[in-house]
């Protein structure tokens, strides 16, 4: 028999997300970034038939993947933040380290390596602060 205080608890419970390496509880340090599929092969990997996957991608440019997202967590044992790929299946979370390919499928994220269309010179100068940025221009004294 449950105690009365346990039965009447209305507060939300913590998500049961544990470190795949150490087994300790992970603390979230970012928002959720949902995933989408834009190729039939990505849908086939998730158990959707070939014909259905081709049909979905043909009708919709990007198909949202229900119950899958990227999120950053802090591990007390590792003492560092890592990005994980999470899958929620019937109140159970499957946690795995996020691969670089998954970043291509995430919605609303900034590419971790930076914008590939921006040159090295522009990227370096965007990070510089102050007047030392002009040292690369040899003709300015």
N, CA, C and O of each residue as an XYZ file, in Angstrom:
564
protein
N       0.839     -1.185      0.000
C       0.000      0.000      0.000
C       0.886      1.251      0.000
O       1.851      1.343      0.759
N       0.540      2.211     -0.865
C       1.316      3.441     -0.948
C       0.954      4.396      0.175
O      -0.179      4.426      0.655
N       1.947      5.177      0.582
C       1.659      6.207      1.574
C       0.845      7.314      0.915
O       0.914      7.508     -0.298
N       0.092      8.021      1.706
C      -0.786      9.071      1.193
C       0.018     10.165      0.486
O      -0.415     10.669     -0.550
N       1.171     10.537      1.024
C       1.971     11.601      0.412
C       2.501     11.178     -0.959
O       2.693     12.034     -1.823
N       2.743      9.884     -1.182
C       3.199      9.399     -2.483
C       2.051      9.391     -3.501
O       2.258      9.700     -4.674
N       0.858      9.043     -3.055
C      -0.304      8.990     -3.952
C      -0.685     10.373     -4.463
O      -1.086     10.515     -5.619
N      -0.567     11.386     -3.622
C      -1.035     12.723     -3.973
C       0.044     13.602     -4.598
O      -0.171     14.798     -4.794
N       1.161     13.043     -4.901
C       2.244     13.843     -5.471
C       1.892     14.268     -6.903
O       1.721     13.424     -7.782
N       1.787     15.569     -7.126
C       1.404     16.095     -8.431
C       2.597     16.702     -9.178
O       2.486     17.027    -10.360
N       3.714     16.852     -8.506
C       4.881     17.444     -9.155
C       5.423     16.539    -10.240
O       5.320     15.315    -10.152
N       6.000     17.145    -11.265
C       6.558     16.340    -12.350
C       7.832     15.636    -11.868
O       8.562     16.153    -11.022
N       8.071     14.487    -12.408
C       9.247     13.692    -12.050
C      10.421     14.081    -12.945
O      10.221     14.597    -14.045
N      11.635     13.838    -12.480
C      12.822     14.065    -13.300
C      12.855     13.045    -14.426
O      12.425     11.905    -14.255
N      13.361     13.457    -15.563
C      13.515     12.504    -16.656
C      14.604     11.516    -16.277
O      15.657     11.913    -15.777
N      14.368     10.268    -16.503
C      15.326      9.215    -16.156
C      16.347      9.057    -17.276
O      16.299      8.100    -18.049
N      17.280     10.022    -17.349
C      18.327      9.990    -18.370
C      19.656      9.824    -17.650
O      20.058     10.670    -16.851
N      20.330      8.718    -17.948
C      21.570      8.377    -17.254
C      22.731      8.290    -18.234
O      22.547      7.980    -19.412
N      23.927      8.568    -17.731
C      25.155      8.537    -18.531
C      25.389      7.118    -19.049
O      25.386      6.167    -18.267
N      25.594      6.965    -20.369
C      25.845      5.620    -20.896
C      27.192      5.042    -20.459
O      27.398      3.831    -20.543
N      28.098      5.883    -19.998
C      29.437      5.429    -19.584
C      29.457      5.092    -18.097
O      29.893      4.009    -17.707
N      28.976      6.036    -17.254
C      29.087      5.876    -15.797
C      27.794      5.427    -15.127
O      27.835      4.872    -14.029
N      26.658      5.652    -15.759
C      25.385      5.279    -15.157
C      24.836      6.302    -14.184
O      23.822      6.046    -13.534
N      25.482      7.461    -14.065
C      24.987      8.499    -13.156
C      23.936      9.355    -13.865
O      23.848      9.349    -15.093
N      23.141     10.092    -13.083
C      22.099     10.944    -13.632
C      22.731     12.086    -14.410
O      23.723     12.665    -13.966
N      22.159     12.420    -15.583
C      22.651     13.513    -16.414
C      21.772     14.744    -16.228
O      20.546     14.639    -16.211
N      22.400     15.912    -16.089
C      21.691     17.183    -15.968
C      21.697     17.884    -17.321
O      22.758     18.056    -17.921
N      20.538     18.285    -17.803
C      20.429     18.957    -19.089
C      20.998     20.369    -19.000
O      20.761     21.082    -18.026
N      21.757     20.768    -20.032
C      22.318     22.121    -20.076
C      21.971     22.833    -21.376
O      22.555     23.871    -21.687
N      21.022     22.286    -22.143
C      20.599     22.932    -23.381
C      19.148     22.613    -23.659
O      18.510     21.844    -22.940
N      18.641     23.217    -24.710
C      17.291     22.889    -25.142
C      17.320     21.647    -26.009
O      18.390     21.170    -26.387
N      16.157     21.128    -26.322
C      16.056     19.972    -27.207
C      16.090     20.459    -28.654
O      15.438     21.444    -28.998
N      16.850     19.766    -29.494
C      16.887     20.065    -30.918
C      16.296     18.876    -31.667
O      16.967     17.856    -31.823
N      15.040     18.987    -32.137
C      14.392     17.858    -32.806
C      15.089     17.494    -34.114
O      15.737     18.332    -34.741
N      14.945     16.233    -34.514
C      15.575     15.727    -35.731
C      14.539     15.547    -36.828
O      13.350     15.375    -36.563
N      15.017     15.590    -38.071
C      14.166     15.329    -39.216
C      14.929     14.445    -40.186
O      16.153     14.333    -40.104
N      14.204     13.817    -41.108
C      14.818     12.985    -42.149
C      14.521     13.616    -43.495
O      13.383     13.993    -43.776
N      15.548     13.728    -44.326
C      15.352     14.284    -45.662
C      15.738     13.294    -46.764
O      15.686     13.631    -47.947
N      16.124     12.080    -46.379
C      16.448     11.028    -47.344
C      15.704      9.754    -46.953
O      15.518      9.487    -45.766
N      15.277      8.966    -47.940
C      14.539      7.737    -47.632
C      15.343      6.752    -46.776
O      14.764      6.036    -45.958
N      16.655      6.706    -46.949
C      17.490      5.792    -46.175
C      17.420      6.063    -44.681
O      17.479      5.135    -43.875
N      17.296      7.327    -44.312
C      17.196      7.684    -42.898
C      15.899      7.156    -42.296
O      15.868      6.750    -41.134
N      14.836      7.161    -43.085
C      13.561      6.623    -42.600
C      13.592      5.099    -42.566
O      13.015      4.489    -41.666
N      14.259      4.484    -43.532
C      14.354      3.030    -43.563
C      15.130      2.504    -42.357
O      14.814      1.429    -41.847
N      16.134      3.240    -41.895
C      16.897      2.840    -40.711
C      16.003      2.801    -39.471
O      16.292      2.085    -38.512
N      14.938      3.559    -39.498
C      14.036      3.629    -38.343
C      12.822      2.724    -38.490
O      11.848      2.859    -37.750
N      12.882      1.795    -39.452
C      11.847      0.779    -39.560
C      10.708      1.082    -40.511
O       9.723      0.344    -40.532
N      10.806      2.137    -41.296
C       9.761      2.455    -42.266
C      10.127      1.779    -43.587
O      11.290      1.783    -43.990
N       9.149      1.208    -44.245
C       9.369      0.494    -45.497
C       9.907      1.393    -46.598
O       9.754      2.614    -46.549
N      10.542      0.774    -47.596
C      11.179      1.522    -48.677
C      10.176      2.376    -49.452
O      10.420      3.558    -49.696
N       9.054      1.781    -49.835
C       8.044      2.517    -50.599
C       7.472      3.686    -49.809
O       7.328      4.792    -50.331
N       7.150      3.432    -48.558
C       6.590      4.488    -47.710
C       7.604      5.604    -47.510
O       7.241      6.780    -47.538
N       8.872      5.251    -47.308
C       9.921      6.252    -47.119
C      10.074      7.118    -48.371
O      10.185      8.340    -48.271
N      10.078      6.494    -49.537
C      10.181      7.253    -50.790
C       8.984      8.183    -50.969
O       9.140      9.330    -51.389
N       7.799      7.689    -50.653
C       6.587      8.492    -50.762
C       6.625      9.692    -49.816
O       6.294     10.807    -50.219
N       7.025      9.474    -48.561
C       7.077     10.562    -47.575
C       8.064     11.645    -47.980
O       7.755     12.833    -47.889
N       9.253     11.241    -48.429
C      10.273     12.219    -48.809
C       9.862     12.958    -50.074
O      10.181     14.137    -50.231
N       9.154     12.277    -50.987
C       8.686     12.935    -52.207
C       7.615     13.981    -51.905
O       7.599     15.044    -52.525
N       6.722     13.689    -50.959
C       5.648     14.617    -50.627
C       6.083     15.732    -49.685
O       5.646     16.875    -49.821
N       6.936     15.397    -48.741
C       7.428     16.391    -47.783
C       8.942     16.467    -47.952
O       9.601     15.434    -48.070
N       9.487     17.650    -47.964
C      10.935     17.789    -48.104
C      11.655     17.213    -46.897
O      12.673     16.536    -47.039
N      11.125     17.481    -45.708
C      11.720     16.974    -44.478
C      10.628     16.354    -43.612
O       9.575     16.956    -43.400
N      10.886     15.157    -43.119
C       9.924     14.438    -42.286
C      10.411     14.501    -40.834
O      11.494     13.995    -40.538
N       9.640     15.111    -39.920
C      10.082     15.159    -38.519
C      10.100     13.764    -37.903
O       9.197     12.960    -38.136
N      11.131     13.488    -37.121
C      11.267     12.195    -36.449
C      10.711     12.333    -35.037
O      11.271     13.046    -34.204
N       9.621     11.655    -34.782
C       8.961     11.739    -33.483
C       9.793     11.033    -32.407
O      10.271      9.917    -32.613
N       9.956     11.685    -31.280
C      10.634     11.060    -30.146
C      12.143     10.991    -30.265
O      12.772     10.216    -29.544
N      12.753     11.780    -31.157
C      14.213     11.812    -31.297
C      14.686     13.256    -31.296
O      14.076     14.116    -31.932
N      15.773     13.522    -30.581
C      16.327     14.862    -30.527
C      17.773     14.820    -30.057
O      18.264     13.797    -29.579
N      18.451     15.976    -30.208
C      19.801     16.177    -29.685
C      19.707     17.101    -28.486
O      18.922     18.050    -28.479
N      20.513     16.817    -27.471
C      20.504     17.645    -26.262
C      21.855     17.514    -25.570
O      22.471     16.448    -25.596
N      22.312     18.596    -24.952
C      23.586     18.589    -24.225
C      23.322     18.312    -22.749
O      22.368     18.831    -22.169
N      24.181     17.486    -22.150
C      24.047     17.120    -20.743
C      25.389     17.245    -20.032
O      26.453     17.094    -20.632
N      25.305     17.525    -18.738
C      26.470     17.597    -17.864
C      26.536     16.308    -17.048
O      25.560     15.918    -16.407
N      27.705     15.648    -17.079
C      27.910     14.425    -16.306
C      28.810     14.745    -15.108
O      29.892     15.307    -15.277
N      28.368     14.389    -13.908
C      29.161     14.657    -12.701
C      30.434     13.827    -12.658
O      31.452     14.301    -12.154
N      30.405     12.612    -13.168
C      31.588     11.748    -13.151
C      32.643     12.224    -14.162
O      33.831     12.286    -13.847
N      32.196     12.556    -15.371
C      33.122     13.015    -16.424
C      33.570     14.452    -16.181
O      34.653     14.846    -16.612
N      32.745     15.231    -15.496
C      32.963     16.660    -15.279
C      33.063     17.417    -16.600
O      33.912     18.294    -16.761
N      32.187     17.068    -17.544
C      32.153     17.775    -18.816
C      30.767     17.678    -19.446
O      29.941     16.849    -19.067
N      30.546     18.551    -20.416
C      29.293     18.578    -21.153
C      29.475     17.813    -22.455
O      30.469     17.994    -23.158
N      28.508     16.955    -22.771
C      28.540     16.192    -24.021
C      27.174     16.279    -24.683
O      26.152     16.424    -24.012
N      27.171     16.189    -26.006
C      25.928     16.164    -26.774
C      25.511     14.721    -26.979
O      26.319     13.874    -27.358
N      24.238     14.451    -26.724
C      23.709     13.099    -26.846
C      22.509     13.069    -27.788
O      21.764     14.042    -27.907
N      22.345     11.936    -28.448
C      21.173     11.655    -29.276
C      20.223     10.857    -28.404
O      20.577      9.784    -27.917
N      19.018     11.374    -28.203
C      18.042     10.711    -27.344
C      16.870     10.203    -28.174
O      16.414     10.855    -29.114
N      16.399      9.018    -27.796
C      15.196      8.431    -28.384
C      14.283      8.063    -27.220
O      14.689      7.352    -26.301
N      13.057      8.549    -27.269
C      12.099      8.229    -26.213
C      11.124      7.187    -26.740
O      10.419      7.421    -27.721
N      11.092      6.037    -26.078
C      10.201      4.945    -26.430
C       9.461      4.500    -25.175
O      10.067      3.886    -24.297
N       8.180      4.792    -25.069
C       7.350      4.365    -23.927
C       7.972      4.685    -22.570
O       8.192      3.784    -21.760
N       8.254      5.955    -22.319
C       8.825      6.445    -21.054
C      10.251      5.986    -20.788
O      10.778      6.218    -19.700
N      10.881      5.341    -21.756
C      12.274      4.902    -21.606
C      13.113      5.691    -22.596
O      12.756      5.826    -23.766
N      14.235      6.210    -22.108
C      15.126      7.003    -22.944
C      16.328      6.170    -23.370
O      17.006      5.568    -22.538
N      16.583      6.141    -24.677
C      17.809      5.530    -25.197
C      18.791      6.665    -25.432
O      18.492      7.606    -26.167
N      19.972      6.581    -24.806
C      20.960      7.648    -24.875
C      22.199      7.144    -25.602
O      22.727      6.079    -25.280
N      22.660      7.915    -26.584
C      23.912      7.606    -27.277
C      24.598      8.917    -27.634
O      23.943      9.951    -27.771
N      25.912      8.871    -27.783
C      26.670     10.066    -28.126
C      26.273     10.516    -29.531
O      26.165      9.692    -30.439
N      26.057     11.820    -29.713
C      25.611     12.361    -30.997
C      26.737     12.290    -32.023
O      27.849     12.756    -31.772
N      26.442     11.709    -33.166
C      27.425     11.622    -34.251
C      27.361     12.894    -35.099
O      26.342     13.585    -35.096
N      28.436     13.211    -35.824
C      28.422     14.419    -36.669
C      27.327     14.403    -37.732
O      26.840     15.463    -38.127
N      26.931     13.218    -38.203
C      25.889     13.136    -39.219
C      24.535     13.615    -38.682
O      23.716     14.145    -39.433
N      24.308     13.427    -37.382
C      23.030     13.838    -36.794
C      22.872     15.355    -36.768
O      21.750     15.860    -36.779
N      23.982     16.083    -36.733
C      23.889     17.542    -36.733
C      23.283     18.038    -38.033
O      22.657     19.098    -38.061
N      23.463     17.278    -39.118
C      22.878     17.651    -40.403
C      21.354     17.504    -40.372
O      20.656     18.159    -41.146
N      20.836     16.654    -39.489
C      19.411     16.370    -39.411
C      18.692     17.169    -38.330
O      17.475     17.044    -38.194
N      19.398     17.978    -37.566
C      18.775     18.703    -36.449
C      18.167     20.018    -36.930
O      18.696     20.671    -37.830
N      17.046     20.392    -36.313
C      16.357     21.632    -36.655
C      16.766     22.741    -35.700
O      16.752     22.555    -34.483
N      17.126     23.887    -36.244
C      17.379     25.069    -35.433
C      18.718     25.120    -34.735
O      18.873     25.896    -33.792
N      19.698     24.326    -35.153
C      21.011     24.368    -34.507
C      22.000     25.123    -35.377
O      21.858     25.202    -36.597
N      22.978     25.661    -34.731
C      24.093     26.283    -35.432
C      25.124     25.188    -35.636
O      25.475     24.481    -34.691
N      25.611     25.040    -36.856
C      26.570     23.981    -37.150
C      27.797     24.144    -36.258
O      28.388     25.223    -36.238
N      28.201     23.106    -35.517
C      29.277     23.252    -34.531
C      30.625     23.654    -35.119
O      31.436     24.260    -34.419
N      30.883     23.338    -36.377
C      32.153     23.696    -37.017
C      32.105     25.093    -37.613
O      33.112     25.562    -38.142
N      30.980     25.762    -37.544
C      30.820     27.072    -38.149
C      30.204     26.957    -39.529
O      30.052     25.856    -40.059
N      29.853     28.085    -40.108
C      29.230     28.111    -41.421
C      30.265     27.711    -42.475
O      31.296     28.373    -42.593
N      30.017     26.646    -43.244
C      31.013     26.204    -44.220
C      31.216     27.180    -45.370
O      32.224     27.090    -46.071
N      30.289     28.111    -45.586
C      30.443     29.065    -46.682
C      31.288     30.277    -46.296
O      31.606     31.101    -47.153
N      31.656     30.398    -45.021
C      32.463     31.525    -44.554
C      33.942     31.145    -44.629
O      34.331     30.052    -44.217
N      34.760     32.056    -45.158
C      36.184     31.790    -45.303
C      36.918     31.817    -43.976
O      36.403     32.307    -42.971
N      38.156     31.269    -43.993
C      38.971     31.208    -42.772
C      39.327     32.606    -42.273
O      39.295     32.859    -41.068
N      39.668     33.520    -43.194
C      40.024     34.887    -42.827
C      38.860     35.567    -42.103
O      39.065     36.190    -41.060
N      37.650     35.457    -42.639
C      36.480     36.084    -42.033
C      36.179     35.471    -40.672
O      35.851     36.195    -39.732
N      36.283     34.154    -40.550
C      36.014     33.473    -39.283
C      37.023     33.922    -38.214
O      36.646     34.182    -37.072
N      38.298     34.011    -38.591
C      39.340     34.414    -37.640
C      39.110     35.850    -37.161
O      39.253     36.130    -35.971
N      38.753     36.768    -38.077
C      38.548     38.161    -37.699
C      37.263     38.373    -36.918
O      37.172     39.318    -36.135
N      36.284     37.529    -37.109
C      35.054     37.639    -36.335
C      35.309     37.295    -34.875
O      34.616     37.797    -33.990
N      36.303     36.436    -34.611
C      36.617     36.041    -33.236
C      37.503     37.059    -32.526
O      37.541     37.092    -31.296
N      38.223     37.899    -33.293
C      39.136     38.868    -32.690
C      38.372     40.023    -32.053
O      37.332     40.452    -32.554
N      38.903     40.511    -30.952
C      38.299     41.636    -30.264
C      39.333     42.745    -30.178
O      40.497     42.487    -29.870
N      38.925     43.963    -30.444
C      39.825     45.095    -30.319
C      40.494     45.464    -31.630
O      40.085     45.012    -32.700
N      41.540     46.298    -31.535
C      42.176     46.837    -32.731
C      43.291     45.939    -33.263
O      43.897     46.283    -34.277
N      43.587     44.816    -32.636
C      44.645     43.928    -33.121
C      44.229     43.207    -34.399
O      45.060     42.575    -35.052
N      42.969     43.295    -34.755
C      42.489     42.648    -35.966
C      43.096     43.268    -37.215
O      43.126     42.621    -38.262
N      43.578     44.495    -37.139
C      44.134     45.145    -38.314
C      45.554     44.722    -38.632
O      46.098     45.156    -39.648
N      46.183     43.887    -37.800
C      47.567     43.483    -38.041
C      47.709     42.622    -39.299
O      48.796     42.548    -39.871
N      46.616     41.965    -39.741
C      46.672     41.152    -40.950
C      46.740     42.006    -42.221
O      47.127     41.518    -43.284
N      46.363     43.273    -42.104
C      46.429     44.163    -43.257
C      47.789     44.871    -43.216
O      47.975     45.815    -42.448
N      48.741     44.411    -44.046
C      50.108     44.921    -44.010
C      50.252     46.361    -44.472
O      51.210     47.036    -44.094
N      49.326     46.840    -45.277
C      49.454     48.192    -45.814
C      48.950     49.264    -44.860
O      49.136     50.450    -45.131
N      48.322     48.892    -43.758
C      47.825     49.861    -42.775
C      48.864     49.992    -41.671
O      49.270     48.994    -41.077
N      49.294     51.209    -41.397
C      50.272     51.457    -40.317
C      49.738     52.375    -39.275
O      50.434     52.682    -38.307
